[in-house]
Coordinates of C-alpha atoms in Angstrom, one line a residue:
M1 CA 141.3 17.2 152.1
I2 CA 141.2 16.4 148.6
A3 CA 143.1 13.2 147.9
P4 CA 145.7 13.7 145.2
M5 CA 145.1 11.6 141.9
K6 CA 147.3 9.8 139.4
K7 CA 146.4 9.7 135.9
F8 CA 147.0 6.1 134.5
L9 CA 146.9 4.3 131.2
L10 CA 146.3 0.7 130.9
V11 CA 147.2 -1.4 127.7
M12 CA 146.4 -5.1 127.3
L13 CA 146.0 -7.8 124.7
D14 CA 142.7 -7.8 122.8
K15 CA 142.0 -11.3 124.2
D16 CA 142.2 -9.9 127.9
S17 CA 140.0 -7.0 127.3
S18 CA 136.7 -8.8 128.1
A19 CA 137.8 -9.9 131.5
A20 CA 139.8 -6.8 132.4
P21 CA 136.8 -4.5 133.3
A22 CA 135.4 -7.2 135.8
Q23 CA 138.8 -7.5 137.2
L24 CA 139.3 -3.9 137.9
R25 CA 135.7 -3.8 139.4
K26 CA 136.7 -6.3 142.0
L27 CA 139.8 -4.2 142.8
G28 CA 137.6 -1.2 143.2
I29 CA 140.0 1.6 143.1
A30 CA 140.0 2.7 139.3
H31 CA 138.0 5.7 138.1
V32 CA 137.9 4.9 134.2
E33 CA 136.9 7.4 131.4
Q34 CA 133.4 6.9 130.2
F35 CA 132.6 5.6 126.8
E36 CA 129.5 5.8 124.7
S37 CA 127.1 2.6 124.6
K38 CA 127.5 0.2 121.9
G39 CA 126.0 -3.1 120.9
E40 CA 123.2 -5.0 122.1
S41 CA 124.2 -5.8 125.5
C42 CA 124.5 -2.0 126.4
S43 CA 121.0 -1.5 124.9
A44 CA 119.6 -4.4 127.0
L45 CA 121.1 -2.9 130.3
E46 CA 120.0 0.5 129.4
S47 CA 116.4 -0.7 128.8
S48 CA 116.7 -2.7 132.1
L49 CA 117.8 0.2 134.1
K50 CA 115.2 2.6 132.5
D51 CA 112.5 0.1 133.6
A52 CA 113.9 -0.2 137.0
Q53 CA 114.0 3.6 137.4
W54 CA 110.7 4.1 136.0
A55 CA 109.3 1.3 138.4
K56 CA 110.9 3.0 141.4
N57 CA 109.3 6.4 140.5
I58 CA 105.8 4.6 140.2
L59 CA 106.2 3.2 143.6
A60 CA 107.5 6.2 145.2
A61 CA 104.6 8.1 143.9
N62 CA 102.2 5.5 145.6
I63 CA 104.0 5.8 148.9
S64 CA 103.4 9.5 149.0
K65 CA 99.9 9.1 148.0
K66 CA 99.0 6.2 150.2
G67 CA 101.4 6.8 153.2
T68 CA 102.6 3.1 152.6
K69 CA 104.8 1.6 155.4
S70 CA 107.8 -0.5 154.6
S71 CA 105.8 -3.8 154.7
G72 CA 103.6 -5.5 152.1
A73 CA 103.8 -7.9 149.0
G74 CA 107.2 -6.2 147.8
S75 CA 109.1 -8.2 150.4
D76 CA 108.1 -11.4 149.0
F77 CA 109.4 -10.9 145.5
S78 CA 112.8 -10.3 143.9
A79 CA 113.5 -6.8 142.5
V80 CA 113.1 -8.3 138.8
E81 CA 109.6 -9.6 139.7
I82 CA 108.6 -6.2 141.6
I83 CA 109.7 -4.2 138.5
A84 CA 107.9 -6.3 135.9
A85 CA 104.7 -6.4 138.3
T86 CA 104.8 -2.6 138.7
L87 CA 105.3 -1.8 135.0
A88 CA 102.3 -4.2 134.2
L89 CA 100.2 -2.8 136.8
E90 CA 101.1 0.9 135.6
D91 CA 99.9 0.0 132.1
E92 CA 96.7 -1.3 133.4
L93 CA 96.2 1.6 135.5
V94 CA 96.8 4.1 132.7
S95 CA 94.5 2.1 130.6
E96 CA 91.6 2.2 133.2
R97 CA 92.1 5.9 133.8
E98 CA 91.9 6.5 130.0
K99 CA 88.7 4.3 130.1
S100 CA 87.5 6.4 133.1
V101 CA 88.0 9.4 131.1
D102 CA 86.2 8.4 128.2
L103 CA 83.3 7.3 130.3
R104 CA 83.0 10.5 132.1
R105 CA 83.1 12.4 128.7
E106 CA 80.3 10.3 127.4
E107 CA 78.3 10.6 130.4
E108 CA 78.5 14.6 130.2
R109 CA 77.5 14.3 126.5
I110 CA 74.4 12.4 127.0
Q111 CA 73.3 13.1 130.4
S112 CA 71.0 16.2 129.2
W113 CA 69.0 13.7 127.0
G114 CA 68.0 11.5 130.0
D115 CA 68.5 8.0 130.9
F116 CA 67.3 6.2 127.7
D117 CA 68.2 2.7 126.4
P118 CA 70.1 3.2 123.1
K119 CA 69.2 -0.5 122.4
A120 CA 65.5 0.1 122.1
I121 CA 66.1 2.5 119.4
A122 CA 68.3 -0.1 117.6
E123 CA 65.4 -2.6 118.0
L124 CA 62.9 -0.1 116.5
A125 CA 65.1 0.3 113.3
E126 CA 65.1 -3.5 113.0
C127 CA 61.4 -3.4 112.9
G128 CA 61.5 -0.7 110.3
L129 CA 60.8 2.4 112.2
C130 CA 64.0 4.3 112.2
V131 CA 64.3 6.9 114.9
T132 CA 66.9 9.8 114.7
L133 CA 67.6 12.2 117.5
I134 CA 68.4 15.8 116.4
E135 CA 69.3 19.1 118.0
S136 CA 69.2 22.6 116.5
Q137 CA 72.5 24.4 116.2
G138 CA 71.2 27.6 117.5
K139 CA 68.1 29.1 119.3
N140 CA 66.7 30.7 116.2
S141 CA 66.8 27.6 113.9
P142 CA 63.4 27.0 112.2
D143 CA 61.0 24.7 114.1
P144 CA 60.1 21.5 112.1
A145 CA 57.4 20.3 114.9
T146 CA 54.4 21.1 112.6
E147 CA 56.0 18.8 109.9
E148 CA 54.9 15.2 109.6
G149 CA 57.5 12.8 111.2
F150 CA 58.9 15.1 113.9
I151 CA 58.4 14.7 117.6
R152 CA 59.3 17.5 120.0
L153 CA 61.5 16.4 123.0
G154 CA 62.1 19.8 124.4
T155 CA 64.9 22.2 124.8
W156 CA 68.3 22.3 126.4
K157 CA 70.0 25.5 126.9
G158 CA 67.9 27.2 124.3
K159 CA 68.4 24.4 121.7
K160 CA 65.5 22.6 120.3
R161 CA 65.4 18.7 120.2
F162 CA 63.2 16.5 118.2
A163 CA 62.9 12.8 117.3
L164 CA 62.9 12.3 113.3
L165 CA 60.9 9.4 112.3
R166 CA 61.0 7.0 109.2
G167 CA 64.6 7.9 108.2
M168 CA 63.7 11.4 107.0
A169 CA 66.5 13.7 106.3
V170 CA 68.0 16.1 109.0
P171 CA 66.7 19.6 108.3
E172 CA 68.9 22.5 107.8
G173 CA 70.0 24.2 111.1
Y174 CA 70.0 20.9 113.0
D175 CA 72.7 18.1 113.8
E176 CA 72.2 14.6 114.4
F177 CA 72.8 13.3 117.9
R178 CA 75.1 10.3 118.0
L179 CA 73.6 7.5 119.9
P180 CA 75.7 6.2 122.9
S181 CA 76.5 2.4 123.1
L182 CA 75.3 2.4 126.9
S183 CA 72.5 4.0 128.5
L184 CA 73.2 6.8 131.0
G185 CA 72.7 4.4 134.0
E186 CA 75.1 2.0 132.5
L187 CA 77.7 4.5 131.9
R188 CA 77.7 5.6 135.4
E189 CA 78.0 1.9 136.6
A190 CA 80.8 1.3 134.3
A191 CA 82.5 4.5 135.4
Q192 CA 82.1 3.3 139.0
A193 CA 83.5 -0.1 138.2
C194 CA 86.5 1.6 136.6
N195 CA 87.2 3.6 139.4
E196 CA 87.0 0.6 141.8
K197 CA 89.4 -1.1 139.4
I198 CA 91.5 2.0 139.7
G199 CA 91.6 1.7 143.4
E200 CA 92.4 -1.9 143.5
I201 CA 95.5 -1.4 141.1
S202 CA 96.6 1.7 143.3
A203 CA 96.3 -0.7 146.5
E204 CA 98.4 -3.4 144.6
L205 CA 101.0 -0.8 143.8
A206 CA 101.1 0.5 147.3
S207 CA 101.7 -3.1 148.7
L208 CA 104.7 -3.4 146.3
A209 CA 106.2 -0.2 147.5
S210 CA 107.9 -1.9 150.3
G211 CA 110.3 -3.4 147.5
I212 CA 111.8 0.0 146.8
P213 CA 115.0 -0.9 148.5
K214 CA 115.4 -3.7 146.3
I215 CA 114.9 -1.9 143.2
E216 CA 117.4 0.8 144.3
K217 CA 119.9 -2.1 144.8
R218 CA 118.8 -3.4 141.3
I219 CA 119.4 0.0 139.8
K220 CA 123.0 0.2 141.3
S221 CA 123.9 -3.1 140.0
L222 CA 122.6 -2.4 136.6
Q223 CA 124.5 1.1 136.5
A224 CA 127.6 -0.9 137.6
E225 CA 127.0 -3.6 134.8
L226 CA 126.5 -0.9 132.2
D227 CA 129.6 0.7 133.1
I228 CA 131.5 -2.4 132.3
E229 CA 129.6 -3.2 129.2
R230 CA 130.5 0.3 128.0
L231 CA 134.0 -0.2 128.8
K232 CA 134.1 -3.3 127.0
A233 CA 132.4 -2.1 124.0
G234 CA 134.2 1.4 123.8
M235 CA 137.6 0.4 124.7
P236 CA 139.9 1.9 121.9
S237 CA 142.2 -0.7 119.9
D238 CA 145.6 -0.5 118.1
G239 CA 146.2 -3.8 116.3
S240 CA 146.1 -6.6 118.9
L241 CA 146.1 -4.2 121.9
R242 CA 143.3 -2.5 123.8
Y243 CA 143.7 0.2 126.0
F244 CA 141.9 2.8 128.2
G245 CA 142.6 5.6 130.8
G246 CA 141.4 6.9 134.0
Y247 CA 142.3 8.1 137.4
V248 CA 143.5 6.3 140.7
P249 CA 144.2 7.8 144.2
A250 CA 148.0 8.3 144.7
S251 CA 147.6 6.0 147.6
E252 CA 146.2 3.2 145.5
V253 CA 148.9 3.2 142.9
P254 CA 150.8 0.4 144.4
A255 CA 147.6 -1.8 144.5
L256 CA 146.9 -1.0 140.7
S257 CA 150.4 -1.7 139.7
A258 CA 150.5 -5.1 141.5
E259 CA 147.2 -6.1 139.9
A260 CA 148.4 -4.9 136.5
A261 CA 151.6 -7.0 137.0
S262 CA 149.7 -10.1 138.0
R263 CA 147.5 -9.8 134.9
G264 CA 150.1 -9.0 132.2
W265 CA 148.8 -5.5 131.6
A266 CA 151.1 -2.5 130.7
L267 CA 150.6 0.3 133.1
A268 CA 151.8 3.9 133.0
F269 CA 151.3 6.7 135.5
S270 CA 151.5 10.4 135.3
D271 CA 150.3 13.4 137.3
P272 CA 147.2 15.1 135.9
G273 CA 148.0 18.0 133.6
P274 CA 146.5 21.5 133.3
E275 CA 144.2 20.4 130.8
D276 CA 143.0 17.3 132.8
S277 CA 140.0 17.3 134.9
P278 CA 140.5 14.5 137.6
P279 CA 137.5 13.5 139.8
T280 CA 137.5 14.7 143.5
K281 CA 137.8 12.3 146.4
V282 CA 137.3 14.1 149.7
E283 CA 139.0 12.3 152.6
N284 CA 138.3 13.7 156.0
P285 CA 138.7 12.3 159.7
P286 CA 135.3 11.1 161.2
L287 CA 134.8 14.2 163.2
V288 CA 134.8 16.5 160.1
R289 CA 133.3 13.9 157.7
I290 CA 129.7 14.4 159.4
I291 CA 129.2 17.6 157.4
Q292 CA 129.3 15.7 154.3
P293 CA 125.5 15.1 154.2
V294 CA 125.1 18.7 153.8
F295 CA 127.2 18.6 150.6
D296 CA 125.3 15.6 149.4
F297 CA 122.1 17.5 150.0
L298 CA 123.4 20.5 147.9
G299 CA 125.0 18.4 145.3
T300 CA 128.1 20.3 145.3
V301 CA 131.8 18.8 144.8
P302 CA 134.8 20.9 144.9
G303 CA 137.0 20.9 141.9
Y304 CA 140.0 18.8 142.0
R305 CA 142.3 21.9 142.2
E306 CA 139.9 23.9 144.6
Y307 CA 139.8 23.6 148.3
D308 CA 138.1 21.1 150.6
I309 CA 136.3 23.6 153.1
S310 CA 134.7 20.8 155.1
P311 CA 136.3 21.8 158.5
Y312 CA 135.5 25.6 157.9
F313 CA 132.1 24.7 156.8
L314 CA 131.3 22.6 159.8
G315 CA 132.6 25.0 162.3
F316 CA 131.0 28.1 160.8
F317 CA 127.7 26.2 159.9
S318 CA 127.3 25.0 163.3
L319 CA 127.6 28.6 164.7
Y320 CA 125.1 30.0 162.1
F321 CA 122.7 27.2 162.7
A322 CA 122.8 28.1 166.5
M323 CA 122.4 31.8 166.1
I324 CA 119.6 31.3 163.5
F325 CA 117.6 29.1 165.8
G326 CA 118.9 31.3 168.7
D327 CA 116.9 29.4 171.4
A328 CA 118.3 26.7 174.0
G329 CA 114.9 25.2 174.4
Y330 CA 114.8 24.3 170.6
G331 CA 118.2 22.8 170.9
V332 CA 117.1 20.6 173.7
L333 CA 114.3 19.4 171.7
M334 CA 116.7 18.5 168.9
L335 CA 119.0 16.7 171.4
L336 CA 116.2 14.5 172.7
G337 CA 115.0 13.7 169.0
A338 CA 118.7 12.9 168.2
A339 CA 119.1 10.7 171.4
I340 CA 115.6 8.8 170.6
A341 CA 117.0 8.3 166.9
L342 CA 120.4 7.0 168.3
L343 CA 118.8 4.6 170.8
G344 CA 116.6 3.2 167.9
A345 CA 119.7 2.8 165.7
R346 CA 121.6 0.9 168.5
K347 CA 118.6 -1.1 169.3
S348 CA 118.2 -2.3 165.5
G349 CA 122.0 -2.8 165.2
K350 CA 122.3 -0.1 162.5
P351 CA 125.6 2.0 162.6
V352 CA 125.0 5.8 163.7
S353 CA 124.7 7.8 160.5
D354 CA 127.0 11.0 159.9
F355 CA 123.6 12.9 159.6
L356 CA 122.7 12.0 163.1
K357 CA 126.1 12.8 164.5
L358 CA 125.7 16.1 162.7
I359 CA 122.3 16.8 164.4
F360 CA 123.9 16.3 167.8
V361 CA 126.6 18.8 167.0
L362 CA 124.2 21.5 165.7
S363 CA 121.7 20.9 168.4
G364 CA 124.5 21.0 171.0
S365 CA 125.9 24.4 169.7
T366 CA 122.3 25.7 169.7
V367 CA 121.9 25.0 173.3
L368 CA 125.1 26.8 174.0
W369 CA 124.3 29.9 171.9
G370 CA 120.8 29.8 173.9
L371 CA 122.7 29.6 177.2
A372 CA 124.8 32.7 176.2
T373 CA 121.7 34.6 175.2
A374 CA 119.4 33.4 178.0
S375 CA 117.0 32.4 175.5
W376 CA 114.5 29.6 176.6
F377 CA 111.3 29.5 174.4
A378 CA 111.4 33.4 174.4
L379 CA 110.5 33.4 178.2
P380 CA 111.3 36.6 180.0
Y381 CA 114.9 36.7 181.5
D382 CA 113.4 37.4 185.1
S383 CA 111.4 34.3 184.9
L384 CA 114.3 31.8 184.2
P385 CA 116.0 30.1 187.1
G386 CA 119.0 31.8 188.6
A387 CA 121.2 29.0 187.3
L388 CA 120.3 29.6 183.7
R389 CA 120.8 33.4 184.1
A390 CA 124.2 32.8 185.7
L391 CA 125.3 31.0 182.8
S392 CA 124.4 33.8 180.2
I393 CA 126.9 36.1 178.8
P394 CA 125.8 39.7 179.9
A395 CA 126.8 41.3 176.5
F396 CA 124.6 38.9 174.6
A397 CA 121.8 38.2 177.3
S398 CA 118.1 39.0 176.6
H399 CA 117.7 41.5 179.2
N400 CA 120.6 43.7 178.1
P401 CA 119.3 46.7 176.0
E402 CA 122.6 46.6 174.3
A403 CA 122.5 42.8 173.3
G404 CA 121.1 43.5 170.0
T405 CA 124.0 45.9 168.9
N406 CA 126.5 43.7 170.5
I407 CA 125.3 40.6 168.5
K408 CA 125.4 42.6 165.3
I409 CA 129.0 43.4 166.0
F410 CA 129.5 39.9 166.7
C411 CA 128.0 39.0 163.3
F412 CA 130.5 41.5 161.6
V413 CA 133.4 40.0 163.5
I414 CA 132.5 36.4 162.3
G415 CA 132.2 37.8 158.8
V416 CA 135.8 39.4 158.7
I417 CA 137.1 36.2 160.4
Q418 CA 135.7 34.0 157.7
L419 CA 136.7 36.1 154.8
S420 CA 140.0 36.6 156.2
I421 CA 140.6 32.9 156.3
A422 CA 139.6 32.7 152.6
H423 CA 142.2 35.2 151.7
I424 CA 144.9 33.8 154.0
K425 CA 144.5 30.3 152.4
N426 CA 144.8 32.0 149.0
I427 CA 148.1 33.8 150.2
K428 CA 149.3 30.3 150.9
R429 CA 148.4 29.0 147.8
D430 CA 150.0 31.8 145.5
L431 CA 153.3 32.1 147.4
P432 CA 156.2 32.4 146.3
H433 CA 154.6 33.9 143.3
L434 CA 153.9 37.7 143.5
K435 CA 150.4 37.3 142.6
F436 CA 149.9 36.5 146.4
L437 CA 150.1 40.3 146.9
A438 CA 146.7 40.7 145.3
Q439 CA 145.4 38.3 147.8
L440 CA 147.1 40.3 150.5
G441 CA 145.5 43.4 149.4
S442 CA 142.0 41.6 149.3
L443 CA 142.8 40.5 153.0
A444 CA 143.7 44.4 153.7
M445 CA 140.4 45.6 152.4
V446 CA 138.4 43.1 154.5
I447 CA 139.9 44.3 157.7
G448 CA 139.7 48.0 156.6
M449 CA 136.2 47.6 155.7
F450 CA 135.2 46.4 159.1
N451 CA 135.8 49.7 160.5
A452 CA 133.7 51.1 157.7
V453 CA 130.8 48.5 158.4
L454 CA 130.8 49.5 162.1
N455 CA 130.7 53.1 161.2
L456 CA 127.9 53.1 158.8
V457 CA 125.8 50.3 160.1
I458 CA 126.3 50.5 164.0
D459 CA 127.3 54.0 165.1
A460 CA 129.5 56.6 163.4
K461 CA 130.2 58.3 166.7
R462 CA 131.2 55.1 168.5
F463 CA 133.3 53.8 165.3
P464 CA 134.6 56.6 163.7
L465 CA 136.4 55.9 160.3
S466 CA 140.1 55.7 161.3
P467 CA 143.2 56.6 159.0
A468 CA 144.5 53.2 159.6
A469 CA 141.4 51.5 158.2
L470 CA 141.3 54.0 155.1
G471 CA 144.9 53.2 154.5
L472 CA 144.3 49.3 154.5
I473 CA 141.5 49.9 152.0
G474 CA 143.5 52.2 149.6
A475 CA 146.6 49.9 149.9
G476 CA 144.7 46.9 149.4
F477 CA 142.8 48.3 146.2
A478 CA 146.3 49.3 144.9
L479 CA 147.8 45.7 145.5
V480 CA 144.8 44.1 143.9
L481 CA 144.9 46.6 140.9
V482 CA 148.8 45.9 140.3
F483 CA 149.0 42.1 141.2
G484 CA 145.6 40.9 140.4
N485 CA 146.9 40.3 136.8
W486 CA 150.6 39.9 137.6
N487 CA 152.5 38.5 134.5
G488 CA 156.0 39.2 136.1
K489 CA 156.2 42.7 134.4
F490 CA 155.2 45.7 136.7
F491 CA 154.1 48.1 134.0
S492 CA 152.2 45.5 131.9
S493 CA 150.5 44.1 135.0
L494 CA 149.5 47.7 136.0
L495 CA 148.2 48.4 132.4
E496 CA 146.1 45.3 132.7
G497 CA 144.8 46.3 136.0
L498 CA 143.8 49.7 134.9
K499 CA 141.7 48.1 132.0
G500 CA 139.8 46.4 134.6
I501 CA 139.6 49.4 137.4
I502 CA 135.7 49.4 137.3
P503 CA 135.3 45.7 138.3
T504 CA 138.2 46.2 140.8
F505 CA 136.5 48.9 142.3
L506 CA 133.2 47.1 142.2
G507 CA 134.9 44.2 144.0
T508 CA 136.0 46.7 146.6
V509 CA 132.5 47.7 147.4
S510 CA 131.3 44.1 147.3
V511 CA 133.6 43.4 150.2
F512 CA 131.7 45.8 152.3
A513 CA 128.5 44.3 151.1
D514 CA 129.7 40.8 152.1
I515 CA 130.6 41.8 155.5
V516 CA 127.3 43.5 156.0
S517 CA 125.6 40.3 154.7
Y518 CA 126.3 38.5 157.9
I519 CA 123.8 40.6 159.8
R520 CA 121.4 38.3 158.5
L521 CA 122.3 36.0 161.4
W522 CA 120.9 38.5 163.7
A523 CA 118.0 39.5 161.6
V524 CA 116.6 36.0 161.0
A525 CA 117.0 35.1 164.7
L526 CA 115.3 38.4 165.7
A527 CA 112.3 37.2 163.5
G528 CA 112.0 34.0 165.1
L529 CA 112.3 35.5 168.6
A530 CA 109.5 37.9 167.9
I531 CA 107.1 35.1 166.7
S532 CA 108.0 33.2 169.8
E533 CA 107.2 36.3 172.0
T534 CA 104.0 36.7 170.2
L535 CA 103.0 33.2 170.8
N536 CA 103.7 33.4 174.5
G537 CA 101.8 36.7 174.8
M538 CA 98.6 35.0 173.3
V539 CA 98.9 32.1 175.5
V540 CA 99.0 34.4 178.7
K541 CA 96.1 36.4 177.4
L542 CA 94.3 33.1 176.9
L543 CA 94.8 31.6 180.1
G544 CA 93.9 34.8 182.0
D545 CA 92.9 34.8 185.7
P546 CA 91.7 31.3 186.8
A547 CA 90.0 32.8 189.9
G548 CA 86.2 32.4 189.6
R549 CA 86.5 31.3 186.0
I550 CA 87.6 27.6 186.1
G551 CA 85.6 26.7 183.0
A552 CA 87.4 29.4 181.0
F553 CA 90.7 28.6 182.3
I554 CA 90.5 25.1 181.4
L555 CA 89.3 25.9 177.7
G556 CA 92.1 28.6 177.6
F557 CA 94.5 26.1 178.8
F558 CA 93.9 23.5 176.1
L559 CA 93.8 26.1 173.5
S560 CA 96.9 27.5 174.7
L561 CA 98.5 24.0 174.5
V562 CA 97.3 23.8 171.0
L563 CA 98.6 27.3 170.2
L564 CA 102.1 26.5 171.7
V565 CA 102.5 23.2 169.8
V566 CA 101.3 24.6 166.6
G567 CA 103.0 27.8 166.7
H568 CA 106.4 26.8 167.8
S569 CA 106.3 24.0 165.4
L570 CA 105.8 26.4 162.6
N571 CA 108.5 28.6 164.0
F572 CA 110.9 25.6 164.1
V573 CA 110.2 24.6 160.6
M574 CA 110.9 28.4 159.5
S575 CA 114.1 28.4 161.3
V576 CA 115.1 25.1 159.4
L577 CA 114.4 26.8 156.1
S578 CA 116.2 29.9 157.4
V579 CA 119.3 27.8 158.0
V580 CA 119.0 26.4 154.5
V581 CA 118.7 29.8 152.9
H582 CA 121.0 31.9 155.1
G583 CA 123.4 29.6 157.0
I584 CA 124.3 27.6 154.0
R585 CA 124.5 30.8 151.8
L586 CA 127.2 32.4 153.8
N587 CA 129.5 29.5 153.4
M588 CA 128.5 28.5 149.8
L589 CA 128.3 32.3 148.4
E590 CA 130.2 34.9 150.4
F591 CA 133.2 32.6 151.8
S592 CA 133.5 30.3 148.5
S593 CA 133.5 33.4 146.5
H594 CA 136.3 34.9 148.3
L595 CA 138.1 31.6 147.9
G596 CA 137.6 31.6 144.3
M597 CA 135.7 28.4 144.3
E598 CA 133.3 27.5 141.4
W599 CA 132.3 24.0 142.7
T600 CA 133.0 22.6 139.3
G601 CA 134.3 19.2 140.5
Y602 CA 132.6 15.7 139.9
P603 CA 133.0 12.8 142.4
Y604 CA 135.3 9.9 142.3
E605 CA 133.2 6.9 141.3
P606 CA 135.7 3.8 140.8
L607 CA 134.6 0.6 139.1
A608 CA 133.7 -1.2 142.3
E609 CA 131.6 -4.4 143.4
S610 CA 128.8 -3.7 145.9
A611 CA 126.9 -5.7 148.6
E612 CA 123.6 -5.4 146.4
D613 CA 125.3 -7.2 143.3
N614 CA 124.2 -10.4 144.6
E615 CA 120.9 -9.5 146.3
V616 CA 118.8 -8.6 143.2

């Protein structure tokens, strides 16, 4: 559920304003309004925060490139020392890379002239013999080779080259070759030394990458300090008084009131008005909270006045996950992986994360669905043990020719149930206002459209359009038309509805499309099953008949093993992507759109101390 919030206004004497933010931070319950940065303290903190974030990005890049493990020099230094060392190394690395690029360019420029020592030409000039290297601008430039003071050096890509002696002028049609500071061999040696230096610096950065957790703690601490400084610097004043506002959960009002009374602050509470946008604090029991990692991954927060759909999301998402994977064998593998991770967490003394708990739920639901459909690594139904066949549901089992049709119908049933829940919640929200009749009309259209979907998608003879379904669709359309813009007056509301009759009609059509959209659960699972069956067929052909062909059988066995591991791993990954694309979409798009959710919220983030504050 979304915790109710109270809006507060805190007033204090000017002399207390410097200490107040830190005191509120210790309390850890007040979400205060944000102020712009002012003053040198804020600038210094912003600079430090920017450096810390940049250092973290640098080291993270080295982890991905070097495959660094969480051990190294980073564990021996403080976060401040790691950040300073990282930035210094990064500056040196940039410099060496620029130097390497310059050396490569210079090598490419002179390599066609051969490996000569430019110092020798300088020594000749000191002895009175000036030598200038020239190159023709094009293939048709006049040849000065017959003139006194020119030595032919050859051609390069059709261009003529000469050495010009005794300081003579460069003839027309020719350009002077700028002598390098180093010979070609010396340039290559310098480039090699530069690359070695780059490797050393990269290795140093890789060794510091184990300090990323310390930098992350430093970043959190700096962000908290910056919030405090911004509050101090931006707090409005009125004479000798300073004040600011924010939000606090209704359950924490007594705690904030007690703190204000003990500090001598004036404090006023009020309910958020329609123009206010309070932060969202989602509070759920442990069983429901395990879905929160998915919302964190998506970066979505419901608005304060919207719904917390966590319980519904968890239930339907678990079902969608199971249907998209569709194979109990995959579910067992996920259960084993989760069990190993659980044992590792227990052994290290770490708490079991919500994400790991979610994996147990998702993998368990996948096993149950696989049992119902008799799907075990796409093995034929007849080859399964009798116990597994007995646990299957005949209507959904893989050997049933009608299983595909039955599962499609089941998908549509799920869609109707989920969309109906959305409109039932909206009906409860709008009651007793007559606007609830618009939601009742939408609910009627969902139920009526179910018959239309079965008729058009499954079988028109088996599921003919009934008068009751058509009546529900028509009545629902009329209710939405009249009460969708209800203002308390029938005729004016009807007029407003008629103005938007085209969007209302399109909305009715979209109800049909939204229900049909749930067929993706069957389609995606079917694609995964086809891949698994193809892999199994290829394995059977590779193994062949071992009789009289032991060598070929052994080779086929190992090739089959590789094919099974690689193929099913790829199929597993594709199923994960399908869950992200399709399983989440049905909750975040179809379900949420029928609820009218826009996900415009922002999280409740109170001023609070953390365990990291004293560890950086």
